[in-house]
Coordinates of C-alpha atoms in Angstrom, one line a residue:
M1 CA -44.5 12.6 -1.9
I2 CA -42.6 9.7 -2.1
D3 CA -44.5 6.2 -0.3
P4 CA -42.4 4.5 2.3
I5 CA -40.7 1.9 0.8
T6 CA -40.0 3.9 -2.5
G7 CA -38.3 6.7 0.2
A8 CA -36.8 3.7 1.5
F9 CA -35.5 2.1 -1.5
L10 CA -33.8 5.7 -2.9
A11 CA -32.2 6.0 0.6
G12 CA -30.6 2.7 0.1
V13 CA -29.6 3.9 -3.0
A14 CA -28.3 7.3 -2.2
T15 CA -26.2 5.8 0.6
L16 CA -24.9 3.3 -2.1
V17 CA -23.8 5.6 -3.8
G18 CA -22.3 7.9 -1.9
Y19 CA -20.4 4.8 -0.6
L20 CA -19.0 3.6 -3.7
S21 CA -17.9 6.9 -4.6
E22 CA -16.5 7.9 -1.6
H23 CA -14.5 4.8 -0.8
V24 CA -13.9 2.0 -3.6
I25 CA -11.3 3.7 -5.9
T26 CA -8.9 5.3 -3.2
C27 CA -9.8 2.8 -0.4
L28 CA -11.1 -0.4 -1.3
V29 CA -8.8 -1.2 -4.0
P30 CA -6.0 -0.4 -2.7
A31 CA -7.2 -2.9 0.9
F32 CA -7.8 -5.7 -1.6
F33 CA -4.5 -5.5 -2.9
I34 CA -2.9 -5.1 0.4
A35 CA -5.1 -7.9 1.9
G36 CA -4.5 -10.2 -1.8
A37 CA -0.6 -9.6 -1.5
I38 CA -0.5 -10.8 2.4
G39 CA -2.1 -13.9 1.3
A40 CA 0.5 -14.3 -1.4
F41 CA 3.7 -12.8 -0.4
V42 CA 3.8 -13.1 3.5
K43 CA 4.8 -16.2 4.7
K44 CA 3.1 -18.0 6.8
D45 CA 5.6 -18.6 9.4
A46 CA 6.0 -15.3 9.1
I47 CA 2.2 -14.4 10.5
L48 CA 2.8 -17.3 13.2
K49 CA 5.9 -15.5 14.6
Y50 CA 3.8 -12.4 15.2
F51 CA 0.4 -13.9 15.1
S52 CA 0.4 -16.9 16.5
P53 CA -1.8 -17.9 19.2
D54 CA 1.7 -19.4 20.6
T55 CA 3.8 -15.9 19.9
K56 CA 4.0 -13.9 23.5
K57 CA 1.1 -11.6 24.3
T58 CA 3.0 -8.8 25.2
V59 CA 4.3 -9.1 21.2
S60 CA 1.4 -10.0 19.2
Y61 CA -1.6 -8.3 21.1
G62 CA 1.0 -5.2 20.9
I63 CA 1.6 -5.1 17.8
A64 CA -2.3 -6.1 16.6
S65 CA -3.1 -2.9 18.6
V66 CA -1.2 -0.6 17.6
S67 CA -0.9 -1.8 13.6
G68 CA -3.9 0.5 12.4
T69 CA -2.4 3.8 13.9
V70 CA -0.7 5.0 10.9
L71 CA -3.8 3.2 8.2
A72 CA -6.1 5.7 7.7
V73 CA -8.8 3.6 7.1
C74 CA -12.3 2.7 7.8
S75 CA -13.9 -0.3 9.4
C76 CA -14.7 -1.8 5.6
T77 CA -11.2 -1.5 4.5
I78 CA -9.7 -3.1 7.7
L79 CA -11.8 -6.1 6.6
P80 CA -9.9 -7.2 3.4
M81 CA -6.5 -7.4 5.7
F82 CA -8.1 -9.1 8.8
A83 CA -9.6 -11.8 6.2
G84 CA -6.2 -11.9 5.0
I85 CA -4.3 -11.9 8.2
Y86 CA -7.4 -14.2 9.9
K87 CA -6.8 -17.0 6.7
K88 CA -3.7 -17.0 6.9
G89 CA -3.2 -18.9 10.4
S90 CA -3.5 -15.9 12.7
G91 CA -4.5 -16.4 16.4
I92 CA -7.9 -15.4 16.7
G93 CA -7.0 -12.8 19.8
P94 CA -4.3 -11.0 17.1
A95 CA -6.7 -11.0 14.8
V96 CA -10.0 -9.8 16.4
T97 CA -7.9 -6.6 18.0
F98 CA -6.0 -5.8 14.8
L99 CA -9.7 -6.0 13.1
Y100 CA -11.0 -3.6 16.3
A101 CA -7.9 -1.1 17.0
G102 CA -7.5 -0.5 13.5
P103 CA -10.4 1.7 12.2
A104 CA -10.1 2.9 16.2
I105 CA -7.0 4.3 16.6
N106 CA -5.7 6.0 13.2
V107 CA -4.0 9.3 13.9
L108 CA -6.0 11.4 11.6
A109 CA -9.4 10.3 13.4
I110 CA -7.7 11.3 16.9
I111 CA -6.1 14.2 16.5
Y112 CA -9.7 15.4 14.4
T113 CA -11.8 13.9 17.9
A114 CA -9.6 16.2 19.8
K115 CA -9.7 19.2 17.9
V116 CA -13.7 19.2 17.0
L117 CA -14.8 17.1 20.1
G118 CA -11.9 18.3 22.6
F119 CA -9.0 17.3 23.9
D120 CA -10.4 15.3 26.6
L121 CA -12.2 12.6 24.4
G122 CA -9.1 12.9 21.8
V123 CA -6.7 11.2 24.5
A124 CA -9.9 9.2 26.3
R125 CA -11.4 7.5 22.5
A126 CA -7.0 7.0 21.6
I127 CA -6.1 4.9 25.0
A128 CA -9.9 2.8 25.3
A129 CA -9.5 1.7 22.1
V130 CA -6.2 -0.2 22.3
A131 CA -7.1 -1.2 25.8
L132 CA -10.5 -2.6 24.8
A133 CA -8.9 -3.9 21.5
I134 CA -6.7 -6.0 23.6
V135 CA -8.7 -6.8 25.8
I136 CA -12.0 -8.1 23.2
G137 CA -8.7 -9.8 21.6
L138 CA -8.2 -12.1 24.8
I139 CA -11.5 -12.2 25.5
M140 CA -12.4 -13.9 21.9
A141 CA -9.1 -16.1 22.4
T142 CA -10.3 -17.8 25.6
I143 CA -13.6 -18.7 24.2
F144 CA -12.7 -19.8 21.0
R145 CA -9.4 -21.8 22.1
D146 CA -10.6 -24.1 19.2
H147 CA -9.3 -22.2 16.9
D148 CA -5.9 -21.6 18.2
A149 CA -5.3 -24.7 18.6
G150 CA -6.4 -25.8 15.2
V151 CA -4.2 -22.9 14.2
R152 CA -1.2 -25.1 16.2
A153 CA -1.8 -28.5 14.9
A154 CA -1.6 -27.5 11.6
A155 CA 1.1 -24.7 11.7
P156 CA 3.7 -27.8 11.5
A157 CA 2.5 -28.6 7.3
R158 CA 1.7 -24.5 7.0
T159 CA 5.7 -24.1 7.1
A160 CA 7.0 -26.7 6.1
R161 CA 5.0 -26.0 2.8
A162 CA 6.3 -21.8 2.9
E163 CA 8.8 -21.5 0.5
E164 CA 12.2 -19.9 0.5
G165 CA 11.8 -16.3 -2.1
G166 CA 14.6 -15.6 -4.4
R167 CA 13.8 -12.2 -4.1
P168 CA 15.6 -9.3 -2.5
W169 CA 14.0 -8.4 1.0
W170 CA 14.0 -4.6 0.4
A171 CA 12.2 -5.3 -2.7
T172 CA 9.4 -7.0 -0.5
L173 CA 9.7 -4.3 1.8
A174 CA 9.3 -2.0 -0.4
F175 CA 6.2 -3.3 -2.4
F176 CA 4.1 -3.3 1.0
A177 CA 5.3 0.4 1.8
S178 CA 4.1 1.7 -1.9
L179 CA 1.6 -0.4 -1.3
V180 CA 0.4 0.6 2.1
G181 CA 1.3 4.5 0.7
I182 CA -1.3 4.2 -1.9
L183 CA -3.7 3.4 0.5
I184 CA -2.4 6.3 3.2
V185 CA -2.7 9.3 0.5
G186 CA -5.5 7.7 -1.5
A187 CA -8.2 8.2 1.8
S188 CA -6.4 11.7 3.1
Q189 CA -7.9 14.7 2.5
I190 CA -5.1 16.3 0.6
P191 CA -5.6 18.1 -2.5
W192 CA -5.6 15.9 -5.5
T193 CA -3.1 18.4 -7.2
I194 CA -0.2 16.3 -4.6
K195 CA -2.6 13.4 -3.9
F196 CA -2.6 12.3 -8.1
P197 CA 1.4 12.8 -8.3
V198 CA 2.5 11.1 -5.4
V199 CA -0.2 7.7 -6.1
Y200 CA 0.4 7.8 -9.5
L201 CA 4.5 7.2 -8.6
L202 CA 4.0 4.8 -6.1
T203 CA 2.2 3.1 -8.3
L204 CA 4.7 3.1 -11.1
V205 CA 7.5 1.9 -8.0
V206 CA 5.1 -1.1 -7.5
A207 CA 4.3 -2.1 -11.1
V208 CA 8.9 -1.4 -11.4
L209 CA 9.0 -4.1 -8.2
V210 CA 6.1 -6.7 -9.8
I211 CA 8.2 -6.4 -13.1
Y212 CA 11.5 -7.3 -12.1
T213 CA 11.6 -8.4 -8.6
F214 CA 8.7 -10.9 -8.8
E215 CA 8.0 -14.3 -10.6
R216 CA 5.3 -14.6 -13.1
D217 CA 3.9 -17.4 -10.6
E218 CA 3.8 -14.7 -8.0
V219 CA 2.3 -11.9 -9.7
T220 CA -0.4 -14.6 -10.9
D221 CA -0.8 -16.2 -6.9
W222 CA -1.0 -12.5 -5.6
A223 CA -3.8 -11.7 -8.7
Y224 CA -6.2 -15.1 -7.3
E225 CA -6.2 -13.8 -3.7
T226 CA -6.7 -9.8 -4.1
W227 CA -10.0 -12.1 -6.5
D228 CA -10.9 -14.3 -4.7
L229 CA -11.1 -12.0 -1.6
T230 CA -13.0 -9.2 -3.6
K231 CA -15.3 -12.1 -4.2
K232 CA -16.2 -13.1 -0.6
I233 CA -16.5 -9.4 0.9
F234 CA -17.2 -6.7 -2.2
P235 CA -21.0 -7.8 -2.6
I236 CA -21.1 -8.7 1.0
L237 CA -20.5 -5.2 1.9
I238 CA -22.9 -3.8 -0.9
A239 CA -25.5 -5.5 0.1
G240 CA -25.2 -4.2 4.2
T241 CA -24.8 -0.7 2.9
F242 CA -27.9 -0.5 0.8
V243 CA -29.8 -2.8 3.6
L244 CA -28.2 0.1 6.2
G245 CA -29.3 2.5 4.2
M246 CA -32.6 1.9 3.9
L247 CA -33.4 1.4 7.6
A248 CA -31.9 5.1 8.3
Y249 CA -34.6 6.3 6.3
F250 CA -37.6 4.8 8.9
L251 CA -34.6 5.6 11.6
P252 CA -32.9 8.6 11.2
P253 CA -29.6 9.3 13.3
E254 CA -31.8 11.9 15.0
T255 CA -33.7 10.1 16.5
F256 CA -31.5 8.7 19.1
A257 CA -30.0 12.4 20.8
P258 CA -32.8 13.2 22.8
Y259 CA -31.3 9.8 25.1
F260 CA -27.9 10.8 25.0
G261 CA -28.3 13.4 27.4
N262 CA -26.7 12.0 30.5
N263 CA -24.4 9.6 31.7
S264 CA -25.6 6.3 32.3
I265 CA -25.2 3.5 31.6
G266 CA -28.7 3.2 29.4
A267 CA -27.2 6.2 27.1
T268 CA -24.2 4.9 27.2
L269 CA -25.8 1.3 25.7
L270 CA -28.0 2.8 23.6
A271 CA -24.8 5.0 21.9
A272 CA -22.6 1.8 21.8
I273 CA -25.8 -0.2 20.6
V274 CA -26.8 2.4 17.3
G275 CA -22.5 2.6 16.4
G276 CA -22.7 -1.0 16.0
I277 CA -25.4 -0.3 13.8
L278 CA -24.6 2.5 11.5
Y279 CA -22.0 3.0 9.4
M280 CA -19.5 5.7 9.8
P281 CA -16.5 6.1 7.9
T282 CA -13.6 6.9 9.6
L283 CA -13.8 11.0 10.1
L284 CA -17.0 11.4 9.8
E285 CA -18.5 10.1 12.9
V286 CA -17.1 13.1 14.4
P287 CA -19.2 15.5 12.8
I288 CA -22.0 13.1 13.1
I289 CA -21.5 13.0 16.8
G290 CA -20.6 16.9 17.1
T291 CA -23.4 18.3 14.9
T292 CA -26.2 15.6 14.2
F293 CA -26.5 14.4 17.5
G294 CA -25.3 17.6 19.6
Y295 CA -22.2 16.6 21.5
S296 CA -21.1 20.5 20.8
S297 CA -23.8 22.0 21.5
G298 CA -24.5 20.3 24.8
M299 CA -27.4 17.9 23.5
M300 CA -25.1 14.7 24.1
A301 CA -22.7 14.0 27.0
G302 CA -19.4 12.7 27.3
G303 CA -20.0 9.0 27.9
P304 CA -22.2 8.2 25.2
A305 CA -20.1 10.0 22.9
L306 CA -17.1 8.2 23.6
A307 CA -19.1 4.8 23.2
L308 CA -20.2 6.2 20.1
L309 CA -16.6 6.8 19.0
L310 CA -15.3 3.4 20.3
A311 CA -18.1 1.1 18.6
G312 CA -19.0 3.4 15.5
P313 CA -15.7 2.9 13.3
S314 CA -14.9 -0.9 14.9
V315 CA -18.3 -2.1 13.6
S316 CA -21.5 -1.5 11.2
L317 CA -24.2 -3.7 9.7
P318 CA -22.1 -4.3 6.8
S319 CA -18.9 -5.1 8.6
L320 CA -20.4 -7.6 10.8
L321 CA -21.9 -9.4 7.5
V322 CA -18.4 -9.5 6.1
I323 CA -16.7 -11.1 9.3
S324 CA -19.5 -13.1 9.8
R325 CA -18.1 -14.5 6.3
V326 CA -14.3 -14.8 7.4
M327 CA -15.0 -16.5 11.1
G328 CA -18.3 -17.4 11.0
A329 CA -21.5 -16.5 12.5
K330 CA -21.0 -17.1 15.9
K331 CA -17.7 -15.8 16.2
T332 CA -19.1 -12.3 15.1
V333 CA -22.3 -12.5 17.5
V334 CA -19.8 -12.4 20.4
Y335 CA -17.0 -9.7 19.1
A336 CA -20.2 -7.7 18.0
V337 CA -21.4 -8.1 22.0
L338 CA -18.3 -7.9 23.1
V339 CA -17.6 -4.4 21.5
I340 CA -21.6 -2.8 22.4
L341 CA -20.9 -3.9 25.8
F342 CA -17.0 -2.8 26.5
S343 CA -17.7 0.2 24.6
A344 CA -20.5 1.1 26.6
L345 CA -18.8 0.5 29.7
A346 CA -15.8 2.8 29.0
G347 CA -18.3 5.5 27.6
F348 CA -20.0 5.2 31.2
V349 CA -16.9 5.0 33.4
Y350 CA -15.2 8.6 31.3
G351 CA -18.8 10.3 31.5
N352 CA -18.8 9.8 35.3
I353 CA -15.0 10.5 36.4
M354 CA -15.2 13.6 33.4
G355 CA -18.6 14.5 34.1

């Protein structure tokens, strides 16, 4: 018989080991290299052009809300990219929109949701994720307008310091496309007999481009930016995942299943809160909702299911700890509250319309 403390510790270790084995090589490593590349190679004026507080909102929020469509990543993987964009001088609204939408609207997750949980829920998830990402971003930009004022004040200096590189545009494009390709293929469910050769080929492309089209100082900057983000984010992510595993020992997901059987605002709010605490890697939220919470067997109503789908992949205890390191505790709390409230509201509306 294992005592509760030992059981919780072992549960935390098991959660951490599972997380590391599933995400470090195929998700986090490429994500940190992409984030480092954004910090080192993407000119600040390019970020300011598309994600600046002064950019036309239909452009900045439109791009941010659909950027995650092709990125089959979970919240932990989108964090380094968010940190890179935020650090580079983005407006807080577009950056938060990108942060929320990234793991919520990737094509694989939407298709998988529609296939397993039903077409209606899949479509509702896609539409609500884009809409909520924009709404939450706009509210964050309104509440924290001081951040954007600081970005505007620093913009001339940053632009002035931006250096014109002699590298052809296609080399930079191919470099980033190869890195994103490694991330997408590595995180996909295709067989390793196909995955490994493709990742190997894309890695060779990156190596050739770095050797023949990048300066030594640029590569050094890339390594520095990658390491800087890694040492800031990775330890917190590890600690948060371990703590979450210990909490799950005392409060397993099944604990909440009896409360999700109707479409009341209380049920959808509880579902959004649970989704905001639990760590659910992209795609895994579908079987958790379908089987653990009982949506497929009719024990869970549609409203709480959608609220969980909207809140779960975008925020979790580990991701919130990292976000607070990037943009501060106050902004993180407001972001988490907005995600939970709007996810609950969307679930409530969906549940009462669709039954």
